């Protein structure tokens, strides 16, 4: 299970300081999000963090935007290539009726921008139309086909996900990676071991002034340390097959002709 502190963007100095705090711990990376939807400020912070920490696994949420929209917004700020390892969206665009237009659009945006990072795409996510428990396995199955890392949440900010919901999604996802992005705390993190592969955490490790509490982050990491040491990565998959677990750190690679993805060895230590 891999832990990613989520840093709420206010200004460059605050983001820089929070990344430094996070990196004092054995985290797997960080995600940035600007709740004011200030895309220019977010882009500046992405650039700043990447320049200062070239080896960190860096993700961002361009709030209230799809992955396609996020790429279109960020691309003009980074003519040399968007320096993100992941884009996180609240809604991946997975539809129970099988509508996959969003994924064709995302594939086109990837080709246009040259971005080959991972999409942490929201499914059964907070503040969206609820999905019945009986439909969750089907949702997981569809997400497995289209989303690099399906990402779910509890019913609201700071509220934990029901483990029955995660089990139902896992039924459809099988061994495909699953992320959780709300309600995880040092007190409950152990209940998610074996159900999710990645945790994006903010409220659960927050102290005063919306900043990371190092003590809370250390405790959370300590409580999943034993499991994390034995956590497998994903081996390259054969087309049509779900990614399987492996001990080798891997990173997403797009197959240009099909838009499908496989996992291959990364060129840096930022592999997922």
PDB file of C-alpha atoms in Angstrom:
ATOM      1  CA  UNK A   1       0.000   0.000   0.000  1.00  0.00           C
ATOM      2  CA  UNK A   2       1.490   3.297  -1.108  1.00  0.00           C
ATOM      3  CA  UNK A   3       0.878   6.602   0.649  1.00  0.00           C
ATOM      4  CA  UNK A   4       0.670   9.981  -1.113  1.00  0.00           C
ATOM      5  CA  UNK A   5       0.095  13.140   0.944  1.00  0.00           C
ATOM      6  CA  UNK A   6      -2.217  15.570  -0.854  1.00  0.00           C
ATOM      7  CA  UNK A   7      -0.989  19.159  -0.586  1.00  0.00           C
ATOM      8  CA  UNK A   8      -3.541  21.962  -0.860  1.00  0.00           C
ATOM      9  CA  UNK A   9      -1.979  24.713  -2.956  1.00  0.00           C
ATOM     10  CA  UNK A  10      -1.933  28.235  -1.501  1.00  0.00           C
ATOM     11  CA  UNK A  11       1.405  29.656  -2.669  1.00  0.00           C
ATOM     12  CA  UNK A  12       4.836  28.513  -3.809  1.00  0.00           C
ATOM     13  CA  UNK A  13       6.522  28.841  -0.424  1.00  0.00           C
ATOM     14  CA  UNK A  14       3.794  26.873   1.353  1.00  0.00           C
ATOM     15  CA  UNK A  15       3.818  24.096  -1.269  1.00  0.00           C
ATOM     16  CA  UNK A  16       7.619  23.899  -1.194  1.00  0.00           C
ATOM     17  CA  UNK A  17       7.631  23.662   2.599  1.00  0.00           C
ATOM     18  CA  UNK A  18       4.933  20.988   2.631  1.00  0.00           C
ATOM     19  CA  UNK A  19       6.741  18.847   0.078  1.00  0.00           C
ATOM     20  CA  UNK A  20       9.869  19.072   2.229  1.00  0.00           C
ATOM     21  CA  UNK A  21       7.868  17.965   5.277  1.00  0.00           C
ATOM     22  CA  UNK A  22       6.355  15.048   3.359  1.00  0.00           C
ATOM     23  CA  UNK A  23       9.731  13.918   2.038  1.00  0.00           C
ATOM     24  CA  UNK A  24      11.107  13.486   5.538  1.00  0.00           C
ATOM     25  CA  UNK A  25       8.959  10.362   5.623  1.00  0.00           C
ATOM     26  CA  UNK A  26       8.958   7.207   3.425  1.00  0.00           C
ATOM     27  CA  UNK A  27       6.079   8.372   1.224  1.00  0.00           C
ATOM     28  CA  UNK A  28       5.518   7.168  -2.332  1.00  0.00           C
ATOM     29  CA  UNK A  29       4.936  10.644  -3.768  1.00  0.00           C
ATOM     30  CA  UNK A  30       2.714  13.715  -3.426  1.00  0.00           C
ATOM     31  CA  UNK A  31      -0.335  15.142  -5.172  1.00  0.00           C
ATOM     32  CA  UNK A  32      -1.127  18.860  -5.510  1.00  0.00           C
ATOM     33  CA  UNK A  33      -4.640  20.318  -5.647  1.00  0.00           C
ATOM     34  CA  UNK A  34      -5.774  23.955  -5.819  1.00  0.00           C
ATOM     35  CA  UNK A  35      -9.269  24.253  -4.364  1.00  0.00           C
ATOM     36  CA  UNK A  36      -9.561  27.794  -5.744  1.00  0.00           C
ATOM     37  CA  UNK A  37      -9.200  26.356  -9.265  1.00  0.00           C
ATOM     38  CA  UNK A  38      -6.324  28.759  -9.943  1.00  0.00           C
ATOM     39  CA  UNK A  39      -4.805  26.850 -12.842  1.00  0.00           C
ATOM     40  CA  UNK A  40      -1.912  29.265 -13.317  1.00  0.00           C
ATOM     41  CA  UNK A  41      -0.902  29.005  -9.665  1.00  0.00           C
ATOM     42  CA  UNK A  42      -1.177  25.214  -9.796  1.00  0.00           C
ATOM     43  CA  UNK A  43       1.010  25.072 -12.917  1.00  0.00           C
ATOM     44  CA  UNK A  44       3.635  27.282 -11.264  1.00  0.00           C
ATOM     45  CA  UNK A  45       3.669  25.012  -8.228  1.00  0.00           C
ATOM     46  CA  UNK A  46       3.974  21.891 -10.387  1.00  0.00           C
ATOM     47  CA  UNK A  47       6.937  23.460 -12.178  1.00  0.00           C
ATOM     48  CA  UNK A  48       8.523  24.530  -8.891  1.00  0.00           C
ATOM     49  CA  UNK A  49       8.192  21.120  -7.242  1.00  0.00           C
ATOM     50  CA  UNK A  50       9.478  19.268 -10.295  1.00  0.00           C
ATOM     51  CA  UNK A  51      12.538  21.526 -10.582  1.00  0.00           C
ATOM     52  CA  UNK A  52      13.319  21.197  -6.887  1.00  0.00           C
ATOM     53  CA  UNK A  53      12.502  17.479  -6.637  1.00  0.00           C
ATOM     54  CA  UNK A  54      13.183  15.895 -10.049  1.00  0.00           C
ATOM     55  CA  UNK A  55      12.965  12.369  -8.645  1.00  0.00           C
ATOM     56  CA  UNK A  56       9.649  12.619  -6.762  1.00  0.00           C
ATOM     57  CA  UNK A  57       6.485  10.891  -7.962  1.00  0.00           C
ATOM     58  CA  UNK A  58       4.350  13.991  -8.587  1.00  0.00           C
ATOM     59  CA  UNK A  59       0.625  14.089  -9.295  1.00  0.00           C
ATOM     60  CA  UNK A  60      -1.979  16.818  -9.469  1.00  0.00           C
ATOM     61  CA  UNK A  61      -5.738  17.319  -9.519  1.00  0.00           C
ATOM     62  CA  UNK A  62      -6.881  20.116 -11.832  1.00  0.00           C
ATOM     63  CA  UNK A  63     -10.031  20.512  -9.824  1.00  0.00           C
ATOM     64  CA  UNK A  64     -13.448  20.044 -11.445  1.00  0.00           C
ATOM     65  CA  UNK A  65     -11.806  19.070 -14.750  1.00  0.00           C
ATOM     66  CA  UNK A  66     -11.688  15.769 -16.603  1.00  0.00           C
ATOM     67  CA  UNK A  67      -8.311  14.243 -17.435  1.00  0.00           C
ATOM     68  CA  UNK A  68      -8.665  15.470 -21.021  1.00  0.00           C
ATOM     69  CA  UNK A  69      -9.431  19.005 -19.841  1.00  0.00           C
ATOM     70  CA  UNK A  70      -6.545  18.857 -17.366  1.00  0.00           C
ATOM     71  CA  UNK A  71      -4.082  17.963 -20.122  1.00  0.00           C
ATOM     72  CA  UNK A  72      -5.431  20.721 -22.369  1.00  0.00           C
ATOM     73  CA  UNK A  73      -5.080  23.261 -19.545  1.00  0.00           C
ATOM     74  CA  UNK A  74      -1.584  22.222 -18.479  1.00  0.00           C
ATOM     75  CA  UNK A  75      -0.010  21.668 -21.894  1.00  0.00           C
ATOM     76  CA  UNK A  76       0.457  25.385 -22.789  1.00  0.00           C
ATOM     77  CA  UNK A  77       2.311  25.925 -19.499  1.00  0.00           C
ATOM     78  CA  UNK A  78       4.771  23.123 -20.288  1.00  0.00           C
ATOM     79  CA  UNK A  79       5.785  23.187 -23.961  1.00  0.00           C
ATOM     80  CA  UNK A  80       8.577  20.731 -23.166  1.00  0.00           C
ATOM     81  CA  UNK A  81       6.116  18.205 -21.746  1.00  0.00           C
ATOM     82  CA  UNK A  82       3.811  18.086 -18.732  1.00  0.00           C
ATOM     83  CA  UNK A  83       6.109  17.120 -15.808  1.00  0.00           C
ATOM     84  CA  UNK A  84       3.549  15.026 -13.939  1.00  0.00           C
ATOM     85  CA  UNK A  85       3.668  11.325 -13.219  1.00  0.00           C
ATOM     86  CA  UNK A  86      -0.079  11.261 -12.514  1.00  0.00           C
ATOM     87  CA  UNK A  87      -3.270  13.221 -12.992  1.00  0.00           C
ATOM     88  CA  UNK A  88      -6.024  12.622 -10.466  1.00  0.00           C
ATOM     89  CA  UNK A  89      -9.641  13.372 -11.369  1.00  0.00           C
ATOM     90  CA  UNK A  90     -12.797  13.033  -9.281  1.00  0.00           C
ATOM     91  CA  UNK A  91     -14.648  11.474 -12.212  1.00  0.00           C
ATOM     92  CA  UNK A  92     -12.840   9.113 -14.562  1.00  0.00           C
ATOM     93  CA  UNK A  93     -15.782   9.056 -16.967  1.00  0.00           C
ATOM     94  CA  UNK A  94     -16.654   5.393 -16.406  1.00  0.00           C
ATOM     95  CA  UNK A  95     -20.319   4.846 -17.274  1.00  0.00           C
ATOM     96  CA  UNK A  96     -22.342   1.767 -16.396  1.00  0.00           C
ATOM     97  CA  UNK A  97     -23.934   1.917 -19.846  1.00  0.00           C
ATOM     98  CA  UNK A  98     -20.525   1.372 -21.418  1.00  0.00           C
ATOM     99  CA  UNK A  99     -20.149   4.857 -22.937  1.00  0.00           C
ATOM    100  CA  UNK A 100     -16.393   5.185 -23.510  1.00  0.00           C
ATOM    101  CA  UNK A 101     -16.239   8.498 -25.364  1.00  0.00           C
ATOM    102  CA  UNK A 102     -14.271  10.126 -22.553  1.00  0.00           C
ATOM    103  CA  UNK A 103     -11.497   7.563 -22.958  1.00  0.00           C
ATOM    104  CA  UNK A 104     -11.225   8.136 -26.698  1.00  0.00           C
ATOM    105  CA  UNK A 105     -10.959  11.846 -25.928  1.00  0.00           C
ATOM    106  CA  UNK A 106      -8.269  11.210 -23.322  1.00  0.00           C
ATOM    107  CA  UNK A 107      -6.323   9.010 -25.719  1.00  0.00           C
ATOM    108  CA  UNK A 108      -6.358  11.829 -28.300  1.00  0.00           C
ATOM    109  CA  UNK A 109      -5.197  14.314 -25.652  1.00  0.00           C
ATOM    110  CA  UNK A 110      -2.375  11.990 -24.655  1.00  0.00           C
ATOM    111  CA  UNK A 111      -1.209  11.710 -28.256  1.00  0.00           C
ATOM    112  CA  UNK A 112      -1.478  15.462 -28.762  1.00  0.00           C
ATOM    113  CA  UNK A 113       0.447  16.386 -25.591  1.00  0.00           C
ATOM    114  CA  UNK A 114       2.801  13.414 -25.425  1.00  0.00           C
ATOM    115  CA  UNK A 115       1.851  12.783 -21.796  1.00  0.00           C
ATOM    116  CA  UNK A 116       2.298   9.147 -20.709  1.00  0.00           C
ATOM    117  CA  UNK A 117       1.592   9.411 -16.988  1.00  0.00           C
ATOM    118  CA  UNK A 118      -0.976   7.561 -14.907  1.00  0.00           C
ATOM    119  CA  UNK A 119      -4.627   8.547 -14.603  1.00  0.00           C
ATOM    120  CA  UNK A 120      -5.923   8.191 -11.048  1.00  0.00           C
ATOM    121  CA  UNK A 121      -9.556   8.388 -12.143  1.00  0.00           C
ATOM    122  CA  UNK A 122     -12.477   8.714  -9.749  1.00  0.00           C
ATOM    123  CA  UNK A 123     -15.146   6.007  -9.627  1.00  0.00           C
ATOM    124  CA  UNK A 124     -18.022   5.930  -7.119  1.00  0.00           C
ATOM    125  CA  UNK A 125     -16.464   9.140  -5.826  1.00  0.00           C
ATOM    126  CA  UNK A 126     -17.809  11.565  -3.235  1.00  0.00           C
ATOM    127  CA  UNK A 127     -20.379  14.198  -4.241  1.00  0.00           C
ATOM    128  CA  UNK A 128     -21.311  12.309  -7.403  1.00  0.00           C
ATOM    129  CA  UNK A 129     -24.369  10.242  -8.242  1.00  0.00           C
ATOM    130  CA  UNK A 130     -24.311   7.280  -5.817  1.00  0.00           C
ATOM    131  CA  UNK A 131     -23.692   3.824  -7.267  1.00  0.00           C
ATOM    132  CA  UNK A 132     -25.642   0.944  -5.762  1.00  0.00           C
ATOM    133  CA  UNK A 133     -23.603  -1.793  -4.133  1.00  0.00           C
ATOM    134  CA  UNK A 134     -24.928  -4.315  -6.657  1.00  0.00           C
ATOM    135  CA  UNK A 135     -23.517  -2.190  -9.516  1.00  0.00           C
ATOM    136  CA  UNK A 136     -20.071  -1.712  -7.965  1.00  0.00           C
ATOM    137  CA  UNK A 137     -18.534  -4.937  -9.362  1.00  0.00           C
ATOM    138  CA  UNK A 138     -19.662  -3.939 -12.869  1.00  0.00           C
ATOM    139  CA  UNK A 139     -18.237  -0.445 -12.336  1.00  0.00           C
ATOM    140  CA  UNK A 140     -14.942  -1.972 -11.245  1.00  0.00           C
ATOM    141  CA  UNK A 141     -14.899  -4.216 -14.313  1.00  0.00           C
ATOM    142  CA  UNK A 142     -15.411  -1.249 -16.646  1.00  0.00           C
ATOM    143  CA  UNK A 143     -12.801   0.830 -14.819  1.00  0.00           C
ATOM    144  CA  UNK A 144     -10.316  -1.997 -15.181  1.00  0.00           C
ATOM    145  CA  UNK A 145     -10.582  -1.673 -18.962  1.00  0.00           C
ATOM    146  CA  UNK A 146     -10.006   2.066 -19.169  1.00  0.00           C
ATOM    147  CA  UNK A 147      -8.460   3.620 -16.043  1.00  0.00           C
ATOM    148  CA  UNK A 148      -4.848   3.209 -14.925  1.00  0.00           C
ATOM    149  CA  UNK A 149      -5.632   3.568 -11.219  1.00  0.00           C
ATOM    150  CA  UNK A 150      -9.371   3.702 -10.412  1.00  0.00           C
ATOM    151  CA  UNK A 151      -9.753   5.945  -7.375  1.00  0.00           C
ATOM    152  CA  UNK A 152     -12.686   5.906  -4.983  1.00  0.00           C
ATOM    153  CA  UNK A 153     -13.620   7.682  -1.759  1.00  0.00           C
ATOM    154  CA  UNK A 154     -15.918   7.792   1.214  1.00  0.00           C
ATOM    155  CA  UNK A 155     -19.209   9.727   1.064  1.00  0.00           C
ATOM    156  CA  UNK A 156     -17.557  13.079   1.811  1.00  0.00           C
ATOM    157  CA  UNK A 157     -14.332  14.886   2.665  1.00  0.00           C
ATOM    158  CA  UNK A 158     -12.735  13.298   5.704  1.00  0.00           C
ATOM    159  CA  UNK A 159     -15.273  10.450   5.744  1.00  0.00           C
ATOM    160  CA  UNK A 160     -14.006   6.882   5.473  1.00  0.00           C
ATOM    161  CA  UNK A 161     -15.064   4.518   2.717  1.00  0.00           C
ATOM    162  CA  UNK A 162     -17.139   1.492   3.674  1.00  0.00           C
ATOM    163  CA  UNK A 163     -14.988  -1.615   3.346  1.00  0.00           C
ATOM    164  CA  UNK A 164     -17.971  -3.434   1.774  1.00  0.00           C
ATOM    165  CA  UNK A 165     -17.851  -0.863  -1.038  1.00  0.00           C
ATOM    166  CA  UNK A 166     -14.158  -1.540  -1.583  1.00  0.00           C
ATOM    167  CA  UNK A 167     -14.734  -5.288  -1.586  1.00  0.00           C
ATOM    168  CA  UNK A 168     -17.474  -4.898  -4.213  1.00  0.00           C
ATOM    169  CA  UNK A 169     -15.228  -2.773  -6.436  1.00  0.00           C
ATOM    170  CA  UNK A 170     -12.393  -5.253  -5.985  1.00  0.00           C
ATOM    171  CA  UNK A 171     -14.704  -8.016  -7.222  1.00  0.00           C
ATOM    172  CA  UNK A 172     -14.769  -6.313 -10.622  1.00  0.00           C
ATOM    173  CA  UNK A 173     -11.231  -4.936 -10.562  1.00  0.00           C
ATOM    174  CA  UNK A 174      -9.559  -8.237  -9.614  1.00  0.00           C
ATOM    175  CA  UNK A 175      -5.812  -7.487  -9.350  1.00  0.00           C
ATOM    176  CA  UNK A 176      -6.050  -4.109 -11.074  1.00  0.00           C
ATOM    177  CA  UNK A 177      -4.779  -1.275  -8.814  1.00  0.00           C
ATOM    178  CA  UNK A 178      -7.277   0.652  -6.669  1.00  0.00           C
ATOM    179  CA  UNK A 179      -6.711   3.941  -4.852  1.00  0.00           C
ATOM    180  CA  UNK A 180      -8.627   5.516  -1.971  1.00  0.00           C
ATOM    181  CA  UNK A 181      -8.769   9.287  -1.612  1.00  0.00           C
ATOM    182  CA  UNK A 182     -10.719  10.230   1.494  1.00  0.00           C
ATOM    183  CA  UNK A 183     -11.245   9.461   5.137  1.00  0.00           C
ATOM    184  CA  UNK A 184      -8.009   7.583   5.828  1.00  0.00           C
ATOM    185  CA  UNK A 185      -6.446   8.284   9.216  1.00  0.00           C
ATOM    186  CA  UNK A 186      -3.760   6.709  11.392  1.00  0.00           C
ATOM    187  CA  UNK A 187      -6.584   5.123  13.389  1.00  0.00           C
ATOM    188  CA  UNK A 188      -8.288   3.334  10.487  1.00  0.00           C
ATOM    189  CA  UNK A 189      -5.574   2.786   7.851  1.00  0.00           C
ATOM    190  CA  UNK A 190      -5.074  -0.849   8.848  1.00  0.00           C
ATOM    191  CA  UNK A 191      -8.672  -1.654   7.876  1.00  0.00           C
ATOM    192  CA  UNK A 192      -7.825  -0.855   4.228  1.00  0.00           C
ATOM    193  CA  UNK A 193      -4.776  -3.114   3.973  1.00  0.00           C
ATOM    194  CA  UNK A 194      -5.385  -5.714   1.297  1.00  0.00           C
ATOM    195  CA  UNK A 195      -8.306  -3.782  -0.194  1.00  0.00           C
ATOM    196  CA  UNK A 196      -6.518  -0.816  -1.803  1.00  0.00           C
ATOM    197  CA  UNK A 197      -3.080  -0.327  -3.324  1.00  0.00           C
ATOM    198  CA  UNK A 198      -2.725   3.448  -3.039  1.00  0.00           C
ATOM    199  CA  UNK A 199      -3.924   6.015  -0.499  1.00  0.00           C
ATOM    200  CA  UNK A 200      -4.166   9.755  -1.192  1.00  0.00           C
ATOM    201  CA  UNK A 201      -4.443  11.448   2.184  1.00  0.00           C
ATOM    202  CA  UNK A 202      -4.938  15.011   3.360  1.00  0.00           C
ATOM    203  CA  UNK A 203      -7.465  15.558   6.174  1.00  0.00           C
ATOM    204  CA  UNK A 204      -6.298  12.443   8.012  1.00  0.00           C
ATOM    205  CA  UNK A 205      -2.758  13.796   8.422  1.00  0.00           C
ATOM    206  CA  UNK A 206      -3.606  17.505   8.696  1.00  0.00           C
ATOM    207  CA  UNK A 207      -2.648  19.688  11.632  1.00  0.00           C
ATOM    208  CA  UNK A 208      -3.101  23.414  12.084  1.00  0.00           C
ATOM    209  CA  UNK A 209      -3.459  25.778   9.118  1.00  0.00           C
ATOM    210  CA  UNK A 210      -4.124  22.965   6.645  1.00  0.00           C
ATOM    211  CA  UNK A 211      -0.555  21.706   6.958  1.00  0.00           C
ATOM    212  CA  UNK A 212       0.841  18.197   7.321  1.00  0.00           C
ATOM    213  CA  UNK A 213       1.174  16.982  10.890  1.00  0.00           C
ATOM    214  CA  UNK A 214       4.442  15.017  10.825  1.00  0.00           C
ATOM    215  CA  UNK A 215       3.389  12.939  13.809  1.00  0.00           C
ATOM    216  CA  UNK A 216       0.149  11.837  12.173  1.00  0.00           C
ATOM    217  CA  UNK A 217       1.882  11.044   8.891  1.00  0.00           C
ATOM    218  CA  UNK A 218       4.589   9.036  10.672  1.00  0.00           C
ATOM    219  CA  UNK A 219       1.981   7.047  12.608  1.00  0.00           C
ATOM    220  CA  UNK A 220      -0.061   6.327   9.495  1.00  0.00           C
ATOM    221  CA  UNK A 221       3.028   5.105   7.636  1.00  0.00           C
ATOM    222  CA  UNK A 222       4.191   3.034  10.594  1.00  0.00           C
ATOM    223  CA  UNK A 223       0.852   1.228  10.751  1.00  0.00           C
ATOM    224  CA  UNK A 224       1.159   0.002   7.181  1.00  0.00           C
ATOM    225  CA  UNK A 225       4.957  -0.453   7.126  1.00  0.00           C
ATOM    226  CA  UNK A 226       4.991  -4.224   7.482  1.00  0.00           C
ATOM    227  CA  UNK A 227       2.461  -4.636   4.676  1.00  0.00           C
ATOM    228  CA  UNK A 228       4.162  -1.999   2.510  1.00  0.00           C
ATOM    229  CA  UNK A 229       7.517  -3.821   2.649  1.00  0.00           C
ATOM    230  CA  UNK A 230       5.865  -6.816   1.039  1.00  0.00           C
ATOM    231  CA  UNK A 231       3.655  -4.882  -1.375  1.00  0.00           C
ATOM    232  CA  UNK A 232       4.117  -6.045  -4.981  1.00  0.00           C
ATOM    233  CA  UNK A 233       4.141  -3.810  -8.023  1.00  0.00           C
ATOM    234  CA  UNK A 234       2.675  -4.784 -11.383  1.00  0.00           C
ATOM    235  CA  UNK A 235       4.246  -6.814 -14.118  1.00  0.00           C
ATOM    236  CA  UNK A 236       3.677  -6.006 -17.810  1.00  0.00           C
ATOM    237  CA  UNK A 237       0.299  -7.296 -18.924  1.00  0.00           C
ATOM    238  CA  UNK A 238      -0.750  -9.059 -22.082  1.00  0.00           C
ATOM    239  CA  UNK A 239      -3.428  -7.067 -23.925  1.00  0.00           C
ATOM    240  CA  UNK A 240      -6.853  -7.920 -22.589  1.00  0.00           C
ATOM    241  CA  UNK A 241      -5.445  -9.171 -19.292  1.00  0.00           C
ATOM    242  CA  UNK A 242      -5.541  -7.306 -15.996  1.00  0.00           C
ATOM    243  CA  UNK A 243      -2.128  -6.205 -14.651  1.00  0.00           C
ATOM    244  CA  UNK A 244      -0.648  -8.832 -12.333  1.00  0.00           C
ATOM    245  CA  UNK A 245       1.501  -8.189  -9.311  1.00  0.00           C
ATOM    246  CA  UNK A 246       5.272  -8.324  -9.506  1.00  0.00           C
ATOM    247  CA  UNK A 247       8.238  -7.195  -7.444  1.00  0.00           C
ATOM    248  CA  UNK A 248       9.631  -4.866 -10.126  1.00  0.00           C
ATOM    249  CA  UNK A 249       8.776  -1.122 -10.005  1.00  0.00           C
ATOM    250  CA  UNK A 250       6.868  -0.304 -13.172  1.00  0.00           C
ATOM    251  CA  UNK A 251       5.465   2.692 -15.009  1.00  0.00           C
ATOM    252  CA  UNK A 252       2.652   3.180 -17.490  1.00  0.00           C
ATOM    253  CA  UNK A 253       3.326   3.019 -21.203  1.00  0.00           C
ATOM    254  CA  UNK A 254       0.707   3.742 -23.832  1.00  0.00           C
ATOM    255  CA  UNK A 255       0.407   1.617 -26.919  1.00  0.00           C
ATOM    256  CA  UNK A 256      -0.139   4.336 -29.584  1.00  0.00           C
ATOM    257  CA  UNK A 257      -1.994   2.129 -32.028  1.00  0.00           C
ATOM    258  CA  UNK A 258      -4.632   0.924 -29.572  1.00  0.00           C
ATOM    259  CA  UNK A 259      -4.764   3.365 -26.696  1.00  0.00           C
ATOM    260  CA  UNK A 260      -4.431   0.455 -24.285  1.00  0.00           C
ATOM    261  CA  UNK A 261      -1.744   0.489 -21.640  1.00  0.00           C
ATOM    262  CA  UNK A 262       0.866  -1.895 -20.358  1.00  0.00           C
ATOM    263  CA  UNK A 263       3.397  -1.566 -17.580  1.00  0.00           C
ATOM    264  CA  UNK A 264       7.111  -1.326 -18.302  1.00  0.00           C
ATOM    265  CA  UNK A 265      10.262  -0.479 -16.359  1.00  0.00           C
ATOM    266  CA  UNK A 266      10.540   3.270 -15.715  1.00  0.00           C
ATOM    267  CA  UNK A 267      13.489   5.404 -16.688  1.00  0.00           C
ATOM    268  CA  UNK A 268      13.615   6.913 -13.179  1.00  0.00           C
ATOM    269  CA  UNK A 269      12.803   6.002  -9.596  1.00  0.00           C
ATOM    270  CA  UNK A 270       9.378   7.612  -9.945  1.00  0.00           C
ATOM    271  CA  UNK A 271       7.729   4.356 -11.069  1.00  0.00           C
ATOM    272  CA  UNK A 272       4.409   3.563  -9.436  1.00  0.00           C
TER     273      UNK A 272
END
